[in-house]
CSV table of C-alpha atoms in Angstrom, one decimal:
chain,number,residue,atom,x,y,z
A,1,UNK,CA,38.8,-7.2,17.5
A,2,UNK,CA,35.3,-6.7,16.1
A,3,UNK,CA,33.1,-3.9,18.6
A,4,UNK,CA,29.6,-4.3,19.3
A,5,UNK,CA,29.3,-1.2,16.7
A,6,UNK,CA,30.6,-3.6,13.5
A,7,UNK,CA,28.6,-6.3,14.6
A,8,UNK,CA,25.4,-4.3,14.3
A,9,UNK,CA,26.7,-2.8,10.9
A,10,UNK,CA,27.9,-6.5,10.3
A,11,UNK,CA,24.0,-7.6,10.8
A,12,UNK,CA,22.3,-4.9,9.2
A,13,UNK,CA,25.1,-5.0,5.9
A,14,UNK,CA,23.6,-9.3,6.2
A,15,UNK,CA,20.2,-8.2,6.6
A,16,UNK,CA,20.0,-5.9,3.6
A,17,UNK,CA,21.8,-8.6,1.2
A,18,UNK,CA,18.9,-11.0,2.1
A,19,UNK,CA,16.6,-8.5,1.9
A,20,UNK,CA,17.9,-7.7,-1.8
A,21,UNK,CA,18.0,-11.3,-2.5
A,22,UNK,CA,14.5,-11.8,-1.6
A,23,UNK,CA,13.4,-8.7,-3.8
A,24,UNK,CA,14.9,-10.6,-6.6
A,25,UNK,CA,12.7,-13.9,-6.1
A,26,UNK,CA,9.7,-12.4,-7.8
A,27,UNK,CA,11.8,-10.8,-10.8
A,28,UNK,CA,14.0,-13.8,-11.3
A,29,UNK,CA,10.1,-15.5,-10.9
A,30,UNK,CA,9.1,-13.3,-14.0
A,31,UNK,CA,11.8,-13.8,-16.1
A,32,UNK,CA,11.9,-17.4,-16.0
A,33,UNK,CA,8.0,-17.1,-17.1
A,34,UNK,CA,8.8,-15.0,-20.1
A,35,UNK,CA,11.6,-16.8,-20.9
A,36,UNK,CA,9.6,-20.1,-20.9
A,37,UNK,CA,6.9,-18.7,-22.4
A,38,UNK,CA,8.8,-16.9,-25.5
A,39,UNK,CA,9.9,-21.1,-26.1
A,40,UNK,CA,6.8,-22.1,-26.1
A,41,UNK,CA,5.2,-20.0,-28.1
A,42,UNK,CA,8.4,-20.2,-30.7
A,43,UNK,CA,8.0,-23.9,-30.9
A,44,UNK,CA,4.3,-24.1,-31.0
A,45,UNK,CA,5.2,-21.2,-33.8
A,46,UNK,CA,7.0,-23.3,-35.6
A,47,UNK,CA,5.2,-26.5,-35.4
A,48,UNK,CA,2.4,-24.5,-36.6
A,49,UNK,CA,4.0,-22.9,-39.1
A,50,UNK,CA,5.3,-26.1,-40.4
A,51,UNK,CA,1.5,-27.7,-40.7
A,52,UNK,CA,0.4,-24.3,-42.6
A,53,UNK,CA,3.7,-24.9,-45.3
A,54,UNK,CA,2.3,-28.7,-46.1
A,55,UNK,CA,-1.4,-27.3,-46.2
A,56,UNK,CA,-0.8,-24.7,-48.4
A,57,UNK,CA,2.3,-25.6,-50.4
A,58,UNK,CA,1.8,-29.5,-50.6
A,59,UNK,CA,4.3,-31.7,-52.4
A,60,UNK,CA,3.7,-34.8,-53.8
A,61,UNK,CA,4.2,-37.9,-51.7
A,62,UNK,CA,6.6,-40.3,-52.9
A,63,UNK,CA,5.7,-43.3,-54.7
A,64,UNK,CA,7.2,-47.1,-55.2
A,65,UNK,CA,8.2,-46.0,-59.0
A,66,UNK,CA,9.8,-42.6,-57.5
A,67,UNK,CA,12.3,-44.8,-55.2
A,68,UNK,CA,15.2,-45.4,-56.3
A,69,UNK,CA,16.0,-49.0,-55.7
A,70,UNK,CA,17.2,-49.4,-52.4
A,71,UNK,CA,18.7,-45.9,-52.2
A,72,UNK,CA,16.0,-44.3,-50.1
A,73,UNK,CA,15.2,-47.1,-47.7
A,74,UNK,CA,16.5,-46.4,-44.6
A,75,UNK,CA,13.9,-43.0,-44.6
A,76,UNK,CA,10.4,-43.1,-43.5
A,77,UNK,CA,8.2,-42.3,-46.6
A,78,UNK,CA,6.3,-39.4,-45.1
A,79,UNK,CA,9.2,-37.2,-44.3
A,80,UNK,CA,10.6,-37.3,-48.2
A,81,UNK,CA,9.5,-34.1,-50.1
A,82,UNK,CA,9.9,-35.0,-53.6
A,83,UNK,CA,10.4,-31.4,-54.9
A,84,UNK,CA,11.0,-28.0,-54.0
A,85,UNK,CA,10.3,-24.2,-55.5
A,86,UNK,CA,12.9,-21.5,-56.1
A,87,UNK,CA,10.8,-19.1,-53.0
A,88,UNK,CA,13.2,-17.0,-51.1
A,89,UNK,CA,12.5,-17.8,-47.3
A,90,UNK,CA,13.3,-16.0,-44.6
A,91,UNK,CA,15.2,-17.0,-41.1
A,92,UNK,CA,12.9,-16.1,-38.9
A,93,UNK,CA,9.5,-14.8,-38.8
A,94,UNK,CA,8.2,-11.4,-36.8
A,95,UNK,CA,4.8,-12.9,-36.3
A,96,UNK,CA,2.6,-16.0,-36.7
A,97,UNK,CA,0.4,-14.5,-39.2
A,98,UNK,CA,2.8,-14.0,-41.3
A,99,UNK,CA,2.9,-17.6,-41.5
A,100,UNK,CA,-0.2,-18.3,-43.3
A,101,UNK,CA,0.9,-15.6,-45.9
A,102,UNK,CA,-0.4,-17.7,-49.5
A,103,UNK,CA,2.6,-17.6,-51.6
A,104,UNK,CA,1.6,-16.2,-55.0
A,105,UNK,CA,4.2,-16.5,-57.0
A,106,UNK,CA,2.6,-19.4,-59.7
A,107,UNK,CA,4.8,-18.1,-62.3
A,108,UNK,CA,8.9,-17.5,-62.6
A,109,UNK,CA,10.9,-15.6,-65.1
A,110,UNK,CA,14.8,-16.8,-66.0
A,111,UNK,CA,16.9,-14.9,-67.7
A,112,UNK,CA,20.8,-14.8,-68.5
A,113,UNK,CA,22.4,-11.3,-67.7
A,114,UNK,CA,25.1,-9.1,-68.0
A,115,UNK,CA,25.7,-5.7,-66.7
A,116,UNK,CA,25.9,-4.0,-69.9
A,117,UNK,CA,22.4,-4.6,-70.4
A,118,UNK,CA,21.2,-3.9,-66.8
A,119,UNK,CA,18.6,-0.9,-67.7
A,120,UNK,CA,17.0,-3.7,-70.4
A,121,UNK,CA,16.9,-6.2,-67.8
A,122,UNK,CA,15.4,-3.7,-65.5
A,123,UNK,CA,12.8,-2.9,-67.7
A,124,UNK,CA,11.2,-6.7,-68.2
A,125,UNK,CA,11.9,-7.2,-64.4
A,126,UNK,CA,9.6,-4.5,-63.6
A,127,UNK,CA,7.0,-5.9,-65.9
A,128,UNK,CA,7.0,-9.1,-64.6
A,129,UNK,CA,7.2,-7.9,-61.0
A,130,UNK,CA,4.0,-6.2,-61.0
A,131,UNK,CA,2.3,-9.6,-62.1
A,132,UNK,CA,4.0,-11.7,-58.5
A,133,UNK,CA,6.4,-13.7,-60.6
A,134,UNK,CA,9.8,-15.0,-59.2
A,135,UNK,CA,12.5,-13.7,-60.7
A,136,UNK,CA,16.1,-15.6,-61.5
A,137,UNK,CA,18.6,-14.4,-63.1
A,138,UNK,CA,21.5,-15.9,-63.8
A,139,UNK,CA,24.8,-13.9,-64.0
A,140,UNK,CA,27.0,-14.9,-66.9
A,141,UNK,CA,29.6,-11.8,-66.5
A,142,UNK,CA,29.8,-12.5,-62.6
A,143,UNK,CA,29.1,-8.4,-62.1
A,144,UNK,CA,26.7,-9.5,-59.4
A,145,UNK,CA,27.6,-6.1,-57.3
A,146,UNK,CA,26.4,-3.9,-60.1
A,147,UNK,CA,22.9,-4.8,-59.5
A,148,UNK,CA,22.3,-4.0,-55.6
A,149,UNK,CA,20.5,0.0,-55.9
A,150,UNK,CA,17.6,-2.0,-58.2
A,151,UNK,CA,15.0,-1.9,-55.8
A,152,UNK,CA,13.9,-5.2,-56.4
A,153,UNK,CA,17.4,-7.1,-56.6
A,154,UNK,CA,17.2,-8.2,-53.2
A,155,UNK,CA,14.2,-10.2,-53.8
A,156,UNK,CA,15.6,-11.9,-56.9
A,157,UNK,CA,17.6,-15.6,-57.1
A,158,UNK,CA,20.7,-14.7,-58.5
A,159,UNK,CA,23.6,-17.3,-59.9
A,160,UNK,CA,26.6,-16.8,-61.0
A,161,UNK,CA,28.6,-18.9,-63.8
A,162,UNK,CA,31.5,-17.1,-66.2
A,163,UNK,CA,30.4,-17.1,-69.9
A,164,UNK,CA,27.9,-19.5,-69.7
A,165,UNK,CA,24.9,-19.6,-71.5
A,166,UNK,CA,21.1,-19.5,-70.8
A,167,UNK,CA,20.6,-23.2,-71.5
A,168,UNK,CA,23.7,-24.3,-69.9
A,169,UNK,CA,21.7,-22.5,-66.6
A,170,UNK,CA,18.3,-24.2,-67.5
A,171,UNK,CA,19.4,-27.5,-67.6
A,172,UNK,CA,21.4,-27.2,-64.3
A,173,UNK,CA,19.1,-25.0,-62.2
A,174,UNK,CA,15.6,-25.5,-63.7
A,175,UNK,CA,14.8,-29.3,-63.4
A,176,UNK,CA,11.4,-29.9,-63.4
A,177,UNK,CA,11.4,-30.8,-59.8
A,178,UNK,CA,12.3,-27.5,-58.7
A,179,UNK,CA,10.5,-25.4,-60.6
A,180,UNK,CA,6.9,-27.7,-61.0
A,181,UNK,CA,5.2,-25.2,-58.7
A,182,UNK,CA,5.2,-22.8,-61.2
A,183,UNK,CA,2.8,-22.6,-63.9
A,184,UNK,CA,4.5,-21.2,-66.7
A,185,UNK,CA,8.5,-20.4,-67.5
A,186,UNK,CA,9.7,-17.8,-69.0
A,187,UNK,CA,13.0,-18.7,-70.4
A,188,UNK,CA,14.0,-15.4,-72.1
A,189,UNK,CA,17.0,-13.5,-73.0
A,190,UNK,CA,17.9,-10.3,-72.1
A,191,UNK,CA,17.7,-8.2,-75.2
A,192,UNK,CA,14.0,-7.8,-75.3
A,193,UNK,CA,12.3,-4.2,-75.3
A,194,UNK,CA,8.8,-4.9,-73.3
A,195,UNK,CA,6.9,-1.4,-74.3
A,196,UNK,CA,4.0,-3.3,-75.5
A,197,UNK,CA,3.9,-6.3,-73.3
A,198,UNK,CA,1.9,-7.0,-70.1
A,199,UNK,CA,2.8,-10.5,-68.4
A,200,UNK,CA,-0.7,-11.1,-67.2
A,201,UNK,CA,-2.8,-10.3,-70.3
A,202,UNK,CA,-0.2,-12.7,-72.1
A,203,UNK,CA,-0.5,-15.4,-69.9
A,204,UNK,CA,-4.8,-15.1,-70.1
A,205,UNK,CA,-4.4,-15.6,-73.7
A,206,UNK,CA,-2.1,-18.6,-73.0
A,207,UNK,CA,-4.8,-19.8,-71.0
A,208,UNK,CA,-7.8,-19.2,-73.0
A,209,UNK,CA,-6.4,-20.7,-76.4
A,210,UNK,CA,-5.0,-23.6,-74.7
A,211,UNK,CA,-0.9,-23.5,-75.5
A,212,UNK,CA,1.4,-25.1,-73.7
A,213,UNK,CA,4.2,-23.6,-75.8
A,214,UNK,CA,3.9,-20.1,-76.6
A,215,UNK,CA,6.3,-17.3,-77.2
A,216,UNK,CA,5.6,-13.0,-77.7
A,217,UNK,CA,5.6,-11.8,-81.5
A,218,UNK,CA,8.1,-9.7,-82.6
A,219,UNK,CA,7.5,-6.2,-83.4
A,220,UNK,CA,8.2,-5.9,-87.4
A,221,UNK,CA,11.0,-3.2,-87.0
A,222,UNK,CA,13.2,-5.8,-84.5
A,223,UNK,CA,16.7,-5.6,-85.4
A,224,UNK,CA,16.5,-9.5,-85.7
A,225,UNK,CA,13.8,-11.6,-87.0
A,226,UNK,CA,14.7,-14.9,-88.1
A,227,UNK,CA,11.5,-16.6,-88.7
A,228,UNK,CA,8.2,-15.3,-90.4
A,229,UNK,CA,5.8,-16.5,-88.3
A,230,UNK,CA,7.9,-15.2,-85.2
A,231,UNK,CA,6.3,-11.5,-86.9
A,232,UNK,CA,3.2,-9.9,-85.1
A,233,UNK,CA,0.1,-9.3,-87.2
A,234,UNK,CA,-1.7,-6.5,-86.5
A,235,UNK,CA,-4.9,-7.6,-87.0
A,236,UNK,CA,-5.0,-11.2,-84.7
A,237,UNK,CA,-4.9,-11.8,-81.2
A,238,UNK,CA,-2.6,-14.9,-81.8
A,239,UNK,CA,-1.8,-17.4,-84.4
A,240,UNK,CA,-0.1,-20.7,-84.7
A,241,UNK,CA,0.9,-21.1,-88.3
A,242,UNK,CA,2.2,-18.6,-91.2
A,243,UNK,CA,2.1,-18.7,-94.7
A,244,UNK,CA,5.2,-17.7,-96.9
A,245,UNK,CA,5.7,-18.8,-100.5
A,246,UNK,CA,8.5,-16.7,-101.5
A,247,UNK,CA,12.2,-17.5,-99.8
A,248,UNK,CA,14.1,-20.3,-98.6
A,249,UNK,CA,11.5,-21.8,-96.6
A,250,UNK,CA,8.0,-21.9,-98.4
A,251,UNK,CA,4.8,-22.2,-95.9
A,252,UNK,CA,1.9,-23.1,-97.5
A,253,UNK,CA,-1.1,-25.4,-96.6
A,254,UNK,CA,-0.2,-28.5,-96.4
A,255,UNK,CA,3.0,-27.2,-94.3
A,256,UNK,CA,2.3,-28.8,-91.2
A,257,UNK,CA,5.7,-28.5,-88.9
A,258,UNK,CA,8.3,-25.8,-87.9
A,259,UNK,CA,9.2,-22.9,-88.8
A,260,UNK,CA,5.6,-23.1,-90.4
A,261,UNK,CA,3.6,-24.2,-87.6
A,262,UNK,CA,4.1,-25.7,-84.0
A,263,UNK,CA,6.9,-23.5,-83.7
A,264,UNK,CA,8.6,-20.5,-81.3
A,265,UNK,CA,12.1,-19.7,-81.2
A,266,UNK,CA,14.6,-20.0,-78.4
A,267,UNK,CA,15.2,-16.2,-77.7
A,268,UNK,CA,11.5,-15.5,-76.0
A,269,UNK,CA,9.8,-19.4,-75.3
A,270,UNK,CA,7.2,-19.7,-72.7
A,271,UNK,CA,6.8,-23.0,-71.0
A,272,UNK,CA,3.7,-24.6,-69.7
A,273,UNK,CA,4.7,-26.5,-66.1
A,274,UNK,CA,4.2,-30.0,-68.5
A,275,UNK,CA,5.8,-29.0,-71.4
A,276,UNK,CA,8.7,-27.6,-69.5
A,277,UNK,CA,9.1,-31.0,-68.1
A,278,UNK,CA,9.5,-32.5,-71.5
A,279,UNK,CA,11.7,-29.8,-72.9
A,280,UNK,CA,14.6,-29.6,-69.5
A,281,UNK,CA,15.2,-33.4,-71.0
A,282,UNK,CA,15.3,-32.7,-74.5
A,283,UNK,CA,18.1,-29.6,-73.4
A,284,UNK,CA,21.2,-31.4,-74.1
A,285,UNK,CA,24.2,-31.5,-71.4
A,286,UNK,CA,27.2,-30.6,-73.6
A,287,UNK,CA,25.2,-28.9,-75.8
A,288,UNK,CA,25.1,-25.5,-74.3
A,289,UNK,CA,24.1,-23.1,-77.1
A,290,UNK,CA,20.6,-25.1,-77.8
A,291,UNK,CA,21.1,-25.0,-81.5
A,292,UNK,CA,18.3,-27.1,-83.5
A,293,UNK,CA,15.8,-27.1,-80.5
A,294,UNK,CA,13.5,-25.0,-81.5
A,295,UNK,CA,13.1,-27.3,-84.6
A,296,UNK,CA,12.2,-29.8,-81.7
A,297,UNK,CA,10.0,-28.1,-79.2
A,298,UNK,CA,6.9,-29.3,-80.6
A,299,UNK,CA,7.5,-32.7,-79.3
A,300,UNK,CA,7.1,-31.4,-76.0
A,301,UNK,CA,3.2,-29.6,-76.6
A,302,UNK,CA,1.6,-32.1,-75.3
A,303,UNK,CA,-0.2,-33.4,-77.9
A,304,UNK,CA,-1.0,-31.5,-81.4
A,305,UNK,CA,2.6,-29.0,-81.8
A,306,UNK,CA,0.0,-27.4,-84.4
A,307,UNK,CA,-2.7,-26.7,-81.8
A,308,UNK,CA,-0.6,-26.4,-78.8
A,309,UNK,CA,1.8,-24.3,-79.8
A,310,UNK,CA,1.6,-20.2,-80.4
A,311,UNK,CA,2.5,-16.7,-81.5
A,312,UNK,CA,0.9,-14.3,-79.1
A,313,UNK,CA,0.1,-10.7,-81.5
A,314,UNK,CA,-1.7,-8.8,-78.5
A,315,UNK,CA,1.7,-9.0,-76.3
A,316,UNK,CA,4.8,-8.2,-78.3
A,317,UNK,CA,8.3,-7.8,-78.0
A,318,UNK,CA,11.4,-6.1,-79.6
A,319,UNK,CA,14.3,-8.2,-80.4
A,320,UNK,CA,17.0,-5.7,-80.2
A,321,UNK,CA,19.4,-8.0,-81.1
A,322,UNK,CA,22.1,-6.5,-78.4
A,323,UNK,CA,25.6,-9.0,-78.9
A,324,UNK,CA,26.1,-10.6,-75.3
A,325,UNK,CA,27.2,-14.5,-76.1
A,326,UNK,CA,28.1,-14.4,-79.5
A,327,UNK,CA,25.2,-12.7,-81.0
A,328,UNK,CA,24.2,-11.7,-84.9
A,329,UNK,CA,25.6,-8.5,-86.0
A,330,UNK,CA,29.2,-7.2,-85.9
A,331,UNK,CA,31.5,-10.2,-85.8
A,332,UNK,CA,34.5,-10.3,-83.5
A,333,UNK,CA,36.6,-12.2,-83.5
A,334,UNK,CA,35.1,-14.2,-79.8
A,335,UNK,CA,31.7,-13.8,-81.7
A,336,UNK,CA,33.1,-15.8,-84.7
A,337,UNK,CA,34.1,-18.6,-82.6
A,338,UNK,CA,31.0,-19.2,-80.5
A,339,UNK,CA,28.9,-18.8,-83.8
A,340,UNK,CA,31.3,-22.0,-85.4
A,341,UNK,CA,30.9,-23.7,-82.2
A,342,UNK,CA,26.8,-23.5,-82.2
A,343,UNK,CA,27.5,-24.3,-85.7
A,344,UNK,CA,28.9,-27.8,-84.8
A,345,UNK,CA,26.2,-28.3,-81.5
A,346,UNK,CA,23.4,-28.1,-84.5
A,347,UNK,CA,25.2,-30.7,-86.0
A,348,UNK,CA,25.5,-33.1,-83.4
A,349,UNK,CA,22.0,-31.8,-81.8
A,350,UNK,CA,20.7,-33.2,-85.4
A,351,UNK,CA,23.1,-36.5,-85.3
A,352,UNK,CA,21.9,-37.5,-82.0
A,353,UNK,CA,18.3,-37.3,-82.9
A,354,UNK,CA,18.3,-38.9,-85.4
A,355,UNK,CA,20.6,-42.0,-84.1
A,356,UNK,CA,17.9,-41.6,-80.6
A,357,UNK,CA,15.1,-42.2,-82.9
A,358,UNK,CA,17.1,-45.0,-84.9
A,359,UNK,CA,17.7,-46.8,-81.9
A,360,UNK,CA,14.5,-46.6,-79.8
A,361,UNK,CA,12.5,-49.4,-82.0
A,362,UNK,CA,9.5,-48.8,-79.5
A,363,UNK,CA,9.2,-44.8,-80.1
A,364,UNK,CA,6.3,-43.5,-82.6
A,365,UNK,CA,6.7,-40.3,-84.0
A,366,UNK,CA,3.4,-38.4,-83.6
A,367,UNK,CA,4.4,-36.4,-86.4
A,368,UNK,CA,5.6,-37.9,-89.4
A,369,UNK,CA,6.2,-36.4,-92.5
A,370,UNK,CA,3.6,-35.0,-94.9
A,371,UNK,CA,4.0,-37.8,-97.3
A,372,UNK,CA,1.8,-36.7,-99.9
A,373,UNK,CA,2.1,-33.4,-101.7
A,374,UNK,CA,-0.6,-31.8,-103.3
A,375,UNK,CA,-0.7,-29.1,-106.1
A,376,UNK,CA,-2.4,-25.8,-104.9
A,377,UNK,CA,-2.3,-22.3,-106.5
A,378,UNK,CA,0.0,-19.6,-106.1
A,379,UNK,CA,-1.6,-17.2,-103.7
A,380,UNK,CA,-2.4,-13.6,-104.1
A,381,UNK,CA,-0.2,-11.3,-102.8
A,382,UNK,CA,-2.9,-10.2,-100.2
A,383,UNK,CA,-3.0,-13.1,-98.9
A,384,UNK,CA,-3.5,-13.2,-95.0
A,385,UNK,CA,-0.2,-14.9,-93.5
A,386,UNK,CA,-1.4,-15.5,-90.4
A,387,UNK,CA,-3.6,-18.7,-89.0
C-alpha cells in the first residue's frame, strides 16, 4: 500500500520526467533544423554542382546520325552524354567552391609500365605533372602495389592487363570518345630518359608550327635509333623531312613519304585530339604489336603528312632501349618469339591494307606515289639533313 510520502515522490519523480521532456522540445527543435537544413543545402549542392559540370565541361549533344537505329529511343535526347574524360572524381565534396574548380587537365599522357622500370617512369611522370596532364598508366606486369610511396600514384588511372602491349591498351581504353577532351596524347613507352624535355615548351612548338602528329627527337647517343630523321639536329627548332643518300633507304628531294617525311615512330608519337581520332581506327584489334603503322600515320595528319607531321629538336628524348615486351638487344628466347610474331602482324598489317584499299572503290589516296623520278646530283657531304 502506497503512503502519502511515495505519492509525493511518485508526483515529483512524474513531474521531473515532463519537465525533462519539455527541455528536450527546443533541442530535438534544433536538430531537426540542422538536420533539414544540411539536406537542403546538399541537394541544392549538388544540383548546383551538376549545372557548373555541364557549363564548364560541356559534352556534345547527340545528333540523328549519332543514334544508333532504334537502340537509343526509349531515352530523352537531353539526358545522353555522348562522351566522357579519364578525370578522377571524387565522392563527395567538402565545400561548394570546390565545385566550380576549372579542370585543367587539356592534355593526358599513356604509357605501358612495368616495375623494373619504375624510377624511368617516375622521371617522365614528374615532367609531365608539373604541366597538369592526366596520367594513365597501364600495368602490363600487374605489380600495381609496387607503385603506392610515388607521391603522385594516387592521382594516376592505373589498369592492369598481363603481358599486353601498349596498343593492345590504346585501342581498348583510349577511344576517341573518352579521351576527346584532351588536346594532345602522348602515347609513349616507358624507356625514355626526359633530361632535356619540357612538356609545355613541346607542346607550344606543336602549336605554333601547326602539327597534328609530332613526336620528340632522339638524342644522337640513344641506344636505339631506327630512323634518320627520328635524330635531333642541333641547329633547328623542328623539322619534318631528312635527307639521307647513303643506306638502305635513300631520302632525297623528291622523297615525299615515310621514313623521309610525314613520319614519327611508334615508341614516342604525340597525337593531336583529331588525328588521334583517325589513328585509334587505323590501330588494329588483333594486331597488338602495331607493326607497319608508323609507315601509316600520315594518313591520319589531317591533311598534308609532309606539313602536318614533325620532329621536335628543341625537346628531346633518349631512347634507352631497356627490353620490356620483346625489345632490340639481347635476344631471349621470349624476346625471339614476340619479335617473329610482330614479324607476322607487319605482314598481315600490310595485307590488309592493301586488300582495304583494293576493295573500297570510292577511297582516293591523298598521297600517291611519286610517279616521276627526276635526276638530281649527289650532294655534298655537308649537306644539311634536316628540312
Amino acid at each position: 500500500m502506497k503512503t502519502f510520502t511515495d505519492k509525493r515522490r511518485n508526483a515529483s519523480s512524474d513531474g521531473g520526467n515532463s519537465g525533462f521532456k519539455m527541455k528536450q522540445l527546443p533541442f530535438m527543435g534544433v536538430i531537426c533544423s540542422v538536420t533539414l537544413y544540411i539536406v537542403y543545402r546538399t541537394t541544392n549542392y549538388q544540383y548546383y554542382e551538376t549545372q557548373m559540370e555541364t557549363k564548364l565541361h560541356p559534352f556534345d549533344s547527340v545528333e540523328d546520325n549519332e543514334l544508333p537505329s532504334g537502340k537509343l529511343k526509349d531515352l530523352p535526347r537531353g539526358i545522353m552524354h555522348t562522351r566522357s574524360d579519364l578525370e578522377l572524381r571524387p565522392q563527395w565534396r567538402k565545400s561548394l567552391r570546390s565545385a566550380v574548380k576549372v579542370n585543367t587537365n587539356k592534355n593526358l599522357l599513356a604509357m605501358p609500365v612495368g616495375i623494373k622500370q619504375k624510377e624511368h617512369v617516375d622521371d617522365v611522370v614528374k615532367k609531365f605533372r608539373t604541366e597538369n596532364f592526366t596520367i594513365v598508366l597501364f600495368h602490363y606486369d600487374g605489380k600495381v602495389d609496387g607503385w603506392w610511396d610515388l607521391d603522385w600514384c594516387d592521382k594516376a588511372i592505373h589498369i592492369v592487363a598481363h603481358n599486353q602491349t601498349k596498343w593492345w591498351f590504346a585501342k581498348r581504353f583510349l577511344h576517341p570518345d573518352i579521351v576527346s577532351t584532351y588536346d594532345y596524347i602522348f602515347l609513349w613507352d616507358e624507356d625514355l630518359g626526359v633530361e632535356h624535355f619540357n612538356p609545355g615548351r613541346y607542346l607550344e612548338i606543336v602549336k605554333s608550327e601547326g602539327l597534328e602528329i609530332s613526336q620528340p627527337a632522339l638524342d644522337p647517343n640513344s641506344t636505339e635509333i631506327h630512323h634518320r630523321i627520328t635524330i635531333r639536329s642541333r641547329m633547328k627548332k623542328f623539322h619534318r623531312r631528312v635527307y639521307e643518300l647513303r643506306g638502305k633507304t635513300r631520302c632525297s628531294n623528291i622523297s615525299e613519304g615515310p621514313p623521309c617525311s610525314g613520319f614519327v615512330e611508334g615508341m614516342a608519337p604525340v597525337f593531336s585530339r583529331a588525328a588521334w581520332r583517325c589513328a585509334w581506327h587505323l590501330i588494329q584489334n588483333d594486331l597488338v604489336h602495331g607493326w607497319g603503322m608508323d609507315m601509316k600515320l600520315g594518313y591520319c595528319a589531317q591533311g598534308d603528312r609532309t606539313k602536318n607531321v614533325g620532329v621536335i629538336d628543341r625537346e628531346y628524348i633518349v631512347h634507352k632501349g631497356i627490353q620490356t615486351l620483346g625489345g632490340t638487344g639481347e635476344l631471349t628466347k621470349k624476346t625471339k618469339k614476340i619479335r617473329r610474331q610482330s614479324t607476322w602482324e607487319l605482314k598481315i598489317f600490310k595485307e590488309r591494307w592493301n586488300q582495304a584499299v583494293t576493295q573500297d572503290k570510292d577511297w582516293i589516296d591523298p598521297f600517291p606515289r611519286q610517279q616521276r623520278r627526276r635526276k638530281h646530283k649527289r650532294q655534298s657531304k655537308f649537306v644539311d639533313l634536316y628540312d
